[in-house]
mmCIF file of C-alpha atoms in Angstrom:
data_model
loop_
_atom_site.group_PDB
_atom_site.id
_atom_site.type_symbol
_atom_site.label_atom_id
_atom_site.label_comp_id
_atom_site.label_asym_id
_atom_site.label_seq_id
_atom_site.Cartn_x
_atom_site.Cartn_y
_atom_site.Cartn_z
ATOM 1 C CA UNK A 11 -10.776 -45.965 30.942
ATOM 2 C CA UNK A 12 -11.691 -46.597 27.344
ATOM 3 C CA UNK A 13 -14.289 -45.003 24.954
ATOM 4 C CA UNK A 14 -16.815 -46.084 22.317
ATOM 5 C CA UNK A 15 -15.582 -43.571 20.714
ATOM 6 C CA UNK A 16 -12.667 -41.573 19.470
ATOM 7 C CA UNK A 17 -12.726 -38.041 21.093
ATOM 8 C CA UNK A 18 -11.514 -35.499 19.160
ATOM 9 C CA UNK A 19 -10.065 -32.508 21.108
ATOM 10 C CA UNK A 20 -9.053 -28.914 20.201
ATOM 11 C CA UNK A 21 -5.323 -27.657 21.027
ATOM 12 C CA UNK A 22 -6.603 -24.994 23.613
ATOM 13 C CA UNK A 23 -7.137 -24.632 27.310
ATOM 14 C CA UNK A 24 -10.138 -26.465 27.409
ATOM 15 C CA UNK A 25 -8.998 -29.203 25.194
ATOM 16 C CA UNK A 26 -5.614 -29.846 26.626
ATOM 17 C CA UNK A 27 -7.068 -29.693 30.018
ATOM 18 C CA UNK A 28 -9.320 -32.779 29.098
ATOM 19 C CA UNK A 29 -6.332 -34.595 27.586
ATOM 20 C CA UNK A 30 -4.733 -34.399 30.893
ATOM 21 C CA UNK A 31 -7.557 -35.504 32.748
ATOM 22 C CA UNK A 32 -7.831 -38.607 30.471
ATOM 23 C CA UNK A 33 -4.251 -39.086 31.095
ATOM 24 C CA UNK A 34 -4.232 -38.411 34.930
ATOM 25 C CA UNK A 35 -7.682 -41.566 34.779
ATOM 26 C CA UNK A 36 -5.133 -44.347 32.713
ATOM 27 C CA UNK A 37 -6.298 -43.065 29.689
ATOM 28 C CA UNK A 38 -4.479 -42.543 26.682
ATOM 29 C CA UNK A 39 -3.999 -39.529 23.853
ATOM 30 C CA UNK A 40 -2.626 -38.987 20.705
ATOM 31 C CA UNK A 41 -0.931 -35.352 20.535
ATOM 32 C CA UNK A 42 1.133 -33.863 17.971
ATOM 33 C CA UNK A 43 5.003 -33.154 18.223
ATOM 34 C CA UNK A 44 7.512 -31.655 15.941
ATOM 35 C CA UNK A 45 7.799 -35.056 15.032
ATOM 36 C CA UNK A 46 5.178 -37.440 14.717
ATOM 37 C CA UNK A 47 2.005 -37.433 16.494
ATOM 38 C CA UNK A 48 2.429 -39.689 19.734
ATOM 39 C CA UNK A 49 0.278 -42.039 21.881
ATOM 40 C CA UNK A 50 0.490 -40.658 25.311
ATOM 41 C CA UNK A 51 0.077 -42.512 28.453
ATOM 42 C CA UNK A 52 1.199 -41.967 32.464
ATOM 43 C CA UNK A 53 4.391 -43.247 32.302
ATOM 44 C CA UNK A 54 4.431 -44.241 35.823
ATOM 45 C CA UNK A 55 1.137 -46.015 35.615
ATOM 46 C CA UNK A 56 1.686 -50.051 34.838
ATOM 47 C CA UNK A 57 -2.161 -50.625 33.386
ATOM 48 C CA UNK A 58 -1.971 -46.978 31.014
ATOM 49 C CA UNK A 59 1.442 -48.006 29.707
ATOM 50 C CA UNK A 60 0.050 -51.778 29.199
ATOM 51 C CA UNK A 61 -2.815 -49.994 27.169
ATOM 52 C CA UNK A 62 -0.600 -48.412 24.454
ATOM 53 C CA UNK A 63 1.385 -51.826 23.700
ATOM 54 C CA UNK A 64 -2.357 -53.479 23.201
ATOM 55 C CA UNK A 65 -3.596 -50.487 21.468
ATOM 56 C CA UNK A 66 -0.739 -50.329 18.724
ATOM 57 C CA UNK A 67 0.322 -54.217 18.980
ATOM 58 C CA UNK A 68 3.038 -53.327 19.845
ATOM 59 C CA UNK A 69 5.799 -56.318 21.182
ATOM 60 C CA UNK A 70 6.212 -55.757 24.865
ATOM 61 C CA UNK A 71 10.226 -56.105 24.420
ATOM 62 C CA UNK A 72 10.165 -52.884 22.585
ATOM 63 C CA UNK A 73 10.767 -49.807 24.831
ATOM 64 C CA UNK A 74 9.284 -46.766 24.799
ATOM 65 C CA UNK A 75 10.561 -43.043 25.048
ATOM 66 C CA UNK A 76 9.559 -40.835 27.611
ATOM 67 C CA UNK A 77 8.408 -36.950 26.883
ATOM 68 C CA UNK A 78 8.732 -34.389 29.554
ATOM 69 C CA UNK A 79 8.448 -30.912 29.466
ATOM 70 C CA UNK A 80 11.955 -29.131 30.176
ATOM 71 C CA UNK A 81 15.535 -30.501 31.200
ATOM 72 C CA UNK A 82 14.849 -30.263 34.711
ATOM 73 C CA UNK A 83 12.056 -32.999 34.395
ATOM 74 C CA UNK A 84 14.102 -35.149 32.524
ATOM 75 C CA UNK A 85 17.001 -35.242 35.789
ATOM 76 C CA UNK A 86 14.169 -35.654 37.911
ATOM 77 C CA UNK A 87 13.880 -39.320 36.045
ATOM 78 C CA UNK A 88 17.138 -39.915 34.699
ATOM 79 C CA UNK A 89 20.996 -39.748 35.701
ATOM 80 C CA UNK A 90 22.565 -37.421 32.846
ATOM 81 C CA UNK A 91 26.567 -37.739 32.852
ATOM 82 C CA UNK A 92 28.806 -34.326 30.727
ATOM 83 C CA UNK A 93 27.658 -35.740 26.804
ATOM 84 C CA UNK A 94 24.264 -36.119 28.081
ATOM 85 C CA UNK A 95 23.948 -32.558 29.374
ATOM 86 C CA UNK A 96 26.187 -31.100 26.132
ATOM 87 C CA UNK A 97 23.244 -32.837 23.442
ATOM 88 C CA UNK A 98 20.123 -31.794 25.711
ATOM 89 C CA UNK A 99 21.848 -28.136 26.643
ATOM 90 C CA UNK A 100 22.001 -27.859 22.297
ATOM 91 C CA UNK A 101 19.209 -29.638 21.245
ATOM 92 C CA UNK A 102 16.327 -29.556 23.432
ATOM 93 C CA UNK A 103 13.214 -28.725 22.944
ATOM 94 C CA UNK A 104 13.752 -30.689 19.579
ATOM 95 C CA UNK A 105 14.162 -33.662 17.653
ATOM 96 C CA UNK A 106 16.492 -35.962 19.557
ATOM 97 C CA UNK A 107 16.011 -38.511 22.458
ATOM 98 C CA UNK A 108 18.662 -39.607 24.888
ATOM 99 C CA UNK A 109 18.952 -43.087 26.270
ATOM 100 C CA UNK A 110 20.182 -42.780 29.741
ATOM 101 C CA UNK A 111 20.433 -44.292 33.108
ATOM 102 C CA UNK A 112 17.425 -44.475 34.701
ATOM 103 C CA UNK A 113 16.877 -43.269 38.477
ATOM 104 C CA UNK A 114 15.930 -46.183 40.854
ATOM 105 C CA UNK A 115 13.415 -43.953 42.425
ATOM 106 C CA UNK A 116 11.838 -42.483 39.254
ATOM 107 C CA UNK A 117 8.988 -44.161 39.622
ATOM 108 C CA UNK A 118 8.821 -45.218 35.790
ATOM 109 C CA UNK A 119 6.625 -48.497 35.088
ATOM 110 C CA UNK A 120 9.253 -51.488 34.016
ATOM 111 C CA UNK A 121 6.911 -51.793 30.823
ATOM 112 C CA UNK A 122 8.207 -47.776 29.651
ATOM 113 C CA UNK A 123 11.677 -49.432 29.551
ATOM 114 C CA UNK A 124 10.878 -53.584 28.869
ATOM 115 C CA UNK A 125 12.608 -54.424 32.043
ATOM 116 C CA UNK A 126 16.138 -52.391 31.244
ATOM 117 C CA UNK A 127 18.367 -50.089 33.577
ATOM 118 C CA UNK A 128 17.694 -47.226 31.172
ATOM 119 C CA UNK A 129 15.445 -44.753 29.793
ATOM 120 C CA UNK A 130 14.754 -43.233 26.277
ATOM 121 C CA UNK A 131 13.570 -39.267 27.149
ATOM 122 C CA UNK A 132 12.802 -36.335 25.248
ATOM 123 C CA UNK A 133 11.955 -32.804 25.356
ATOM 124 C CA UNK A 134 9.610 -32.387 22.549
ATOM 125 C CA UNK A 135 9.877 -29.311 20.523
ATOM 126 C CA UNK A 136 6.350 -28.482 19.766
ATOM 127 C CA UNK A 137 3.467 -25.738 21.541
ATOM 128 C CA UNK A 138 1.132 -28.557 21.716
ATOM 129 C CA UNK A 139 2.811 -31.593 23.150
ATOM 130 C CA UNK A 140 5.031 -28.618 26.081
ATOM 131 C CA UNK A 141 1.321 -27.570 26.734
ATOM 132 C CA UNK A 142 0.221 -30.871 27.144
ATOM 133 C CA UNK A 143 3.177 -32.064 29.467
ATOM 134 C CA UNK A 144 3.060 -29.166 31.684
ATOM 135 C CA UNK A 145 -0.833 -29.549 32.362
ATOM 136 C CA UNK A 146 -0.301 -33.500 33.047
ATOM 137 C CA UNK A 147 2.878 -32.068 35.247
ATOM 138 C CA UNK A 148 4.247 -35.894 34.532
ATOM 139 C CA UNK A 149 6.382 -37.840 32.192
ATOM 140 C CA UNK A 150 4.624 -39.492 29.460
ATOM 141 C CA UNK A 151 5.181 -42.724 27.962
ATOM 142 C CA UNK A 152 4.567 -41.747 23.889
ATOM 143 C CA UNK A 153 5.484 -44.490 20.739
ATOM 144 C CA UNK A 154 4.406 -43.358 18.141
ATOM 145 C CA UNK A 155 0.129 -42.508 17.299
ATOM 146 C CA UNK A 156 -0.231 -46.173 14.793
ATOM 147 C CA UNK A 157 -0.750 -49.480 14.712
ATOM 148 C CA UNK A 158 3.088 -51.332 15.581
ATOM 149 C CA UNK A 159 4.868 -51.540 12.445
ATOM 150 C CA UNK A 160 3.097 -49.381 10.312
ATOM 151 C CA UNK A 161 3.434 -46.188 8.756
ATOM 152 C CA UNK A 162 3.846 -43.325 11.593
ATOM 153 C CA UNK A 163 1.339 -40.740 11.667
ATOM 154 C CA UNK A 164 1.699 -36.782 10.743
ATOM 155 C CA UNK A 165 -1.691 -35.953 11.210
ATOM 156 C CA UNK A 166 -4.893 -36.590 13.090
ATOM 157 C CA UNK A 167 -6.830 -38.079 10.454
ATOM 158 C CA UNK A 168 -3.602 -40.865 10.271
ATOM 159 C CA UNK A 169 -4.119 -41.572 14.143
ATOM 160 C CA UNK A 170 -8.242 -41.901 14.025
ATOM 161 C CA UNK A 171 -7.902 -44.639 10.701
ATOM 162 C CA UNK A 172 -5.226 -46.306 12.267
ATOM 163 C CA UNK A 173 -6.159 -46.762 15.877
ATOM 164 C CA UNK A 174 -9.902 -45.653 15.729
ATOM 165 C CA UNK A 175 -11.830 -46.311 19.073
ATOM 166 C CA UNK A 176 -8.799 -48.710 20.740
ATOM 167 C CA UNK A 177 -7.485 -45.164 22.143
ATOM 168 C CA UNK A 178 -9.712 -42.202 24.011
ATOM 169 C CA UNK A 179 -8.759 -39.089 22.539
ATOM 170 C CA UNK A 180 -6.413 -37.037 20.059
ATOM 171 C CA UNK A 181 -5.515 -33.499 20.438
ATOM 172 C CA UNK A 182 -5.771 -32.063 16.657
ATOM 173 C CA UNK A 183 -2.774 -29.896 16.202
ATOM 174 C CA UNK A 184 -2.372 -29.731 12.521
ATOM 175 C CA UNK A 185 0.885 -31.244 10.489
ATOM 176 C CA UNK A 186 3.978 -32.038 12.059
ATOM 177 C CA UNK A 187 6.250 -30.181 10.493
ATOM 178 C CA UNK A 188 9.880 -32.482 10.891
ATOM 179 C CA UNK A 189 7.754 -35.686 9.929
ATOM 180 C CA UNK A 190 10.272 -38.279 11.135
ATOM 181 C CA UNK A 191 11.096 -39.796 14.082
ATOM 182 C CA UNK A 192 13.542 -38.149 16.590
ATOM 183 C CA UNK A 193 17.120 -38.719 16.673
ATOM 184 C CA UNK A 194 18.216 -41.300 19.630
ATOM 185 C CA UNK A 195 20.951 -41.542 21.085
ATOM 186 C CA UNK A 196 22.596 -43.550 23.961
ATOM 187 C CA UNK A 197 24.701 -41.773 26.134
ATOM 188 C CA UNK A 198 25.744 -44.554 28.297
ATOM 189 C CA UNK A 199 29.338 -45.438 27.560
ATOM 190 C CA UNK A 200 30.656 -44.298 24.709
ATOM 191 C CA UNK A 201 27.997 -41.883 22.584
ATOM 192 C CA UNK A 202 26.436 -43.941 19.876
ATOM 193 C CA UNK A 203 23.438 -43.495 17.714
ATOM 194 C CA UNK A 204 20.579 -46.064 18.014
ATOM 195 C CA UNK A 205 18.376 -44.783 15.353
ATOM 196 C CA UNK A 206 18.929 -41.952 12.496
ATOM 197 C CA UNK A 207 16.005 -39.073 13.112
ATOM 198 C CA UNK A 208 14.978 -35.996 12.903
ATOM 199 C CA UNK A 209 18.429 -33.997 14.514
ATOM 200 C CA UNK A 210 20.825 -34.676 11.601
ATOM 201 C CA UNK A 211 23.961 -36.910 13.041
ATOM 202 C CA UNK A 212 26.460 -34.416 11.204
ATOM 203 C CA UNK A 213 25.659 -32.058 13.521
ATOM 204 C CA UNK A 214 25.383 -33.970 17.071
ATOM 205 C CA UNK A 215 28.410 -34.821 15.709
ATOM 206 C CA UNK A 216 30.011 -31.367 15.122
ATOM 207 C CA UNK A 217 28.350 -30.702 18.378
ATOM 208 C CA UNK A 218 30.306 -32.640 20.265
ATOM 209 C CA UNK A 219 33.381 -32.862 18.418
ATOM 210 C CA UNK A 220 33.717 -36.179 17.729
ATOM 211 C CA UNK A 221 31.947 -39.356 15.731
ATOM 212 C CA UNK A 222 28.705 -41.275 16.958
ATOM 213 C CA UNK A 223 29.142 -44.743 16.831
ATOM 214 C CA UNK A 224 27.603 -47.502 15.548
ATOM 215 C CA UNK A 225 25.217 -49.576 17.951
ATOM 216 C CA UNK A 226 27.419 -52.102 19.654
ATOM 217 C CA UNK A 227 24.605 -54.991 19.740
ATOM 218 C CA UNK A 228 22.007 -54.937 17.033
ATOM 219 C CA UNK A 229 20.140 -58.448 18.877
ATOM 220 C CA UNK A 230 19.270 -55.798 22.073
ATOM 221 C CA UNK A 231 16.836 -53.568 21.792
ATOM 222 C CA UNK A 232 17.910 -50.200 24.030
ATOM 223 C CA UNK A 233 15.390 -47.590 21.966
ATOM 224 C CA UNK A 234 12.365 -47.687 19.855
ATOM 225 C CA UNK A 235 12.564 -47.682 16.147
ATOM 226 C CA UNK A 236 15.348 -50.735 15.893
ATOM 227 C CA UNK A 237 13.247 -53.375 14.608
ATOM 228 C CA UNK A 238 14.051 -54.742 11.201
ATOM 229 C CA UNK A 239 10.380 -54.047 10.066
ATOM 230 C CA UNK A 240 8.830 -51.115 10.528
ATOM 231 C CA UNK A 241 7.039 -48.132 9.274
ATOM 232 C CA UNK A 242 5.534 -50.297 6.705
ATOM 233 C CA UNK A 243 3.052 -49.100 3.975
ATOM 234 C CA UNK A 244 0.418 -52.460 2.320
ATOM 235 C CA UNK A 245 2.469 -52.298 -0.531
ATOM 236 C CA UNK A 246 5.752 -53.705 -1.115
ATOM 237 C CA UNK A 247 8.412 -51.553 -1.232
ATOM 238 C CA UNK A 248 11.600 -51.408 -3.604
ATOM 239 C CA UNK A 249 14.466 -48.733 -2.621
ATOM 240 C CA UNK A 250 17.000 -46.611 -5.321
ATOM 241 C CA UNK A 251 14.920 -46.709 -8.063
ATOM 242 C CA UNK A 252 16.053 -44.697 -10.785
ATOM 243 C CA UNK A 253 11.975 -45.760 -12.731
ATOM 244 C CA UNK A 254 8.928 -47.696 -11.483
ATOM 245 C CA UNK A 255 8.738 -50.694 -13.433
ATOM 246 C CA UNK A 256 5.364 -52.194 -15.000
ATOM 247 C CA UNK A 257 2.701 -52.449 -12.194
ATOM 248 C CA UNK A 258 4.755 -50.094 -9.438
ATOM 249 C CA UNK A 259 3.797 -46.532 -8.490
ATOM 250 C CA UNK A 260 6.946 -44.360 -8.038
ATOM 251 C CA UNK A 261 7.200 -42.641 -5.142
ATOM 252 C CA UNK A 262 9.881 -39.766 -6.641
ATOM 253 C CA UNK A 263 12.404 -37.844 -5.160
ATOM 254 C CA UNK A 264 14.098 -34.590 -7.237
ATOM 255 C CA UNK A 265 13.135 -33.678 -10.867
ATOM 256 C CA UNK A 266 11.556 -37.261 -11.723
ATOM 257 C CA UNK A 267 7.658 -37.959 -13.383
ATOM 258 C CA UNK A 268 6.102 -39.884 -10.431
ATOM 259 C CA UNK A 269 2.792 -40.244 -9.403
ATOM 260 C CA UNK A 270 4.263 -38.956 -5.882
ATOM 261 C CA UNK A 271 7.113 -36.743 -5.740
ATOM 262 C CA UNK A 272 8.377 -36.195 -1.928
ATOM 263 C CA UNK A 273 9.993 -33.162 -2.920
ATOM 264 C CA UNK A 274 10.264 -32.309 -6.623
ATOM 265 C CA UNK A 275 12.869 -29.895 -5.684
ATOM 266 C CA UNK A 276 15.102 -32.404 -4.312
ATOM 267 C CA UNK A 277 14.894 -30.564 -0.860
ATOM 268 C CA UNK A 278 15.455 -33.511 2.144
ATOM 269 C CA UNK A 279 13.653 -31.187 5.106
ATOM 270 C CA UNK A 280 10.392 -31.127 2.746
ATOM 271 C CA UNK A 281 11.277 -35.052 1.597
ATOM 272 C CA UNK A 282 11.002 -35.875 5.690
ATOM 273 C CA UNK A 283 8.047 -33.685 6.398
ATOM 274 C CA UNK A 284 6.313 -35.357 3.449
ATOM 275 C CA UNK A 285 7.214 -38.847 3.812
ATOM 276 C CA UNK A 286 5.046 -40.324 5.924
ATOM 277 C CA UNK A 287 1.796 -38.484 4.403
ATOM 278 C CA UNK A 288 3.038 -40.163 1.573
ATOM 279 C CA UNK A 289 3.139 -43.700 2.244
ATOM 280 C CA UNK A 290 -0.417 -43.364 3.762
ATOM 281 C CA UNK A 291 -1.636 -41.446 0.438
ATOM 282 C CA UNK A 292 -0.054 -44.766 -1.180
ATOM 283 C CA UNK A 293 -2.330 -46.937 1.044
ATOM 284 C CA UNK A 294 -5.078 -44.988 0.206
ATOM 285 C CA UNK A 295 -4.353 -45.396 -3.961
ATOM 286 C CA UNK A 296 -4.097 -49.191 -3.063
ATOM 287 C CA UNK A 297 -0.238 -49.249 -4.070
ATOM 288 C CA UNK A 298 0.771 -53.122 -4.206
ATOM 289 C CA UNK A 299 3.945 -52.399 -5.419
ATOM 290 C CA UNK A 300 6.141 -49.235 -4.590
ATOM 291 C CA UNK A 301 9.314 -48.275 -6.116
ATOM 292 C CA UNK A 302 11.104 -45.531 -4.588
ATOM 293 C CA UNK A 303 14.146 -42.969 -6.089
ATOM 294 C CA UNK A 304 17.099 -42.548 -4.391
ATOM 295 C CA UNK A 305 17.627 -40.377 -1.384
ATOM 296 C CA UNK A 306 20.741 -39.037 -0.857
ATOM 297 C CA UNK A 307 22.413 -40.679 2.251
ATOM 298 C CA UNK A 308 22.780 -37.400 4.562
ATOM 299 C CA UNK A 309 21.831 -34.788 6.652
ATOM 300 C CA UNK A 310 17.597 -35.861 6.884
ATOM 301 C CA UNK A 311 18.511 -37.902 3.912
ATOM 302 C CA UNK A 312 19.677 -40.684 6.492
ATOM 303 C CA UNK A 313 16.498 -40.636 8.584
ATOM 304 C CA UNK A 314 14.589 -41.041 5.774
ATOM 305 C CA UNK A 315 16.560 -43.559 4.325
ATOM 306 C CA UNK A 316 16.337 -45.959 7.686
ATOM 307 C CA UNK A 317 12.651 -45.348 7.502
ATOM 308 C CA UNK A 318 12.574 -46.373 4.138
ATOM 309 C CA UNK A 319 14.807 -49.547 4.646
ATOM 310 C CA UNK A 320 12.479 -50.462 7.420
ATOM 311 C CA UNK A 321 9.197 -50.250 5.249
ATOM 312 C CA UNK A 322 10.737 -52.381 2.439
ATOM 313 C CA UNK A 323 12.462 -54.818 4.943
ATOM 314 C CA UNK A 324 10.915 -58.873 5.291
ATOM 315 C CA UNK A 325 7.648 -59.183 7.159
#
């Protein structure tokens, strides 16, 4: 199915009801998470899953994570091994997604994982998107709500200008209050992290007791969120800069004059919840040029600084 027309949709009975419907028909919706709002198809449904990789642009190479409502979905699809169950036990609902072994009789479409033996899967922490899931009562495939490579959105208003009437509906839930990306994390083999996000590392880390490490092969794409370019504003982006120089718009961080500060306070959880409104209030402003201060390199710090690497990376 596909509308003329972006439908809007309220986050109560009636509205989630109708998101599930669309969803149940091939359709797909944008819903909020604690995260980033996502683009939510039938996971197990070949011509719905095709539909978001059209929709966004998105390379078909790139896989996409899976949401389900509670743990016991997510071993209905996947085969979780002792550091599996120790990260979803602690974190879940929440920021992180796991990249595991995927059941041969899941049922997933081949596009949800570009053709590999595992899956990326989540329990999203967010009234919304566990409403949402448990009226579908199936996984769904959800990228983020924006065109591929571009900046991720945090609101509805983000989702309608960037994908406008190539989607069917979006459930308005407000802000998302993280405002990054989750946390992945492959758990096949030795633990390592895939992409920097919303669960701080430091303490998946303390957690289990023991160092991520770093993603073996770079080339291979396991997990969303691994391309060189990505989460890109129009403007061209410059990263640890102390000052904008002539013809840039400073995007601060801390106690710096900027025309945007993402927290004046200095305060990473409020730098990460504002980032992404950010580099779409730079689109808006027309910013050709963006110079951005430096972000300290931990805890939500790190997220934000992969995000930020991507958006000033080669296009």
């Amino acid at each position: 199915m596909k509308s003329e027309q972006l439908r809007m949709l309220r986050p109560d009975v009636a509205g989630l009801e109708k998101a599930a419907e669309i969803l149940r028909a091939g359709g797909l919706v944008s819903f909020p998470t604690e995260t980033v709002y996502g683009l939510g198809a039938d996971a197990c449904n070949d011509r719905a899953v095709a539909r978001i990789y059209e929709a966004k642009g998105r390379p078909s190479f790139n896989p996409l994570i899976v949401h389900v409502p509670d743990m016991a979905a997510a071993e209905r699809y996947c085969d979780f091994n002792e550091t599996a169950r120790q990260l979803a036990q602690a974190f879940w609902p929440g920021a992180l997604t796991l990249v595991l072994p995927v059941k041969a009789e899941a049922g997933i479409s081949k596009l949800v994982t570009a053709g590999l033996d595992t899956l990326a899967i989540r329990v999203p922490d967010h009234p919304v998107a566990g409403a949402l899931l448990s009226a579908f009562a199936g996984p769904v495939a959800a990228p983020s709500a924006n065109p591929s490579g571009y900046v991720s959105p945090t609101m509805a208003a983000h989702v309608a200008a960037g994908l406008g009437d190539r989607i069917d509906a979006v459930i308005d839930g407000g802000a998302c209050l993280v405002g990054v990306e989750s946390t992945i994390v492959s758990c096949v083999g030795t633990p390592s992290l895939l992409r920097a996000g919303g669960t701080p590392v430091e303490v998946l880390e303390a957690c289990l007791g023991r160092p991520l490490v770093a993603s073996q092969d770079p080339d291979t794409l396991t997990a969303p969120g691994q391309l060189a370019s990505h989460y890109a504003p129009q403007g061209k982006v410059r990263l640890n800069a102390p000052y904008a120089q002539e013809g840039e718009v400073l995007l601060g961080f801390g106690p710096v004059e900027a025309e945007l500060n993402l927290s004046a306070a200095g305060d990473l959880t409020q730098a990460a919840a504002r980032l992404f409104a950010c580099l779409h209030e730079l689109d808006a402003m027309g910013a050709k040029a963006i110079a951005v201060s430096p972000i300290p390199d931990h805890g939500l710090g790190r997220a934000i600084n992969d995000r930020l690497k991507r958006a000033g990376a080669p296009r």
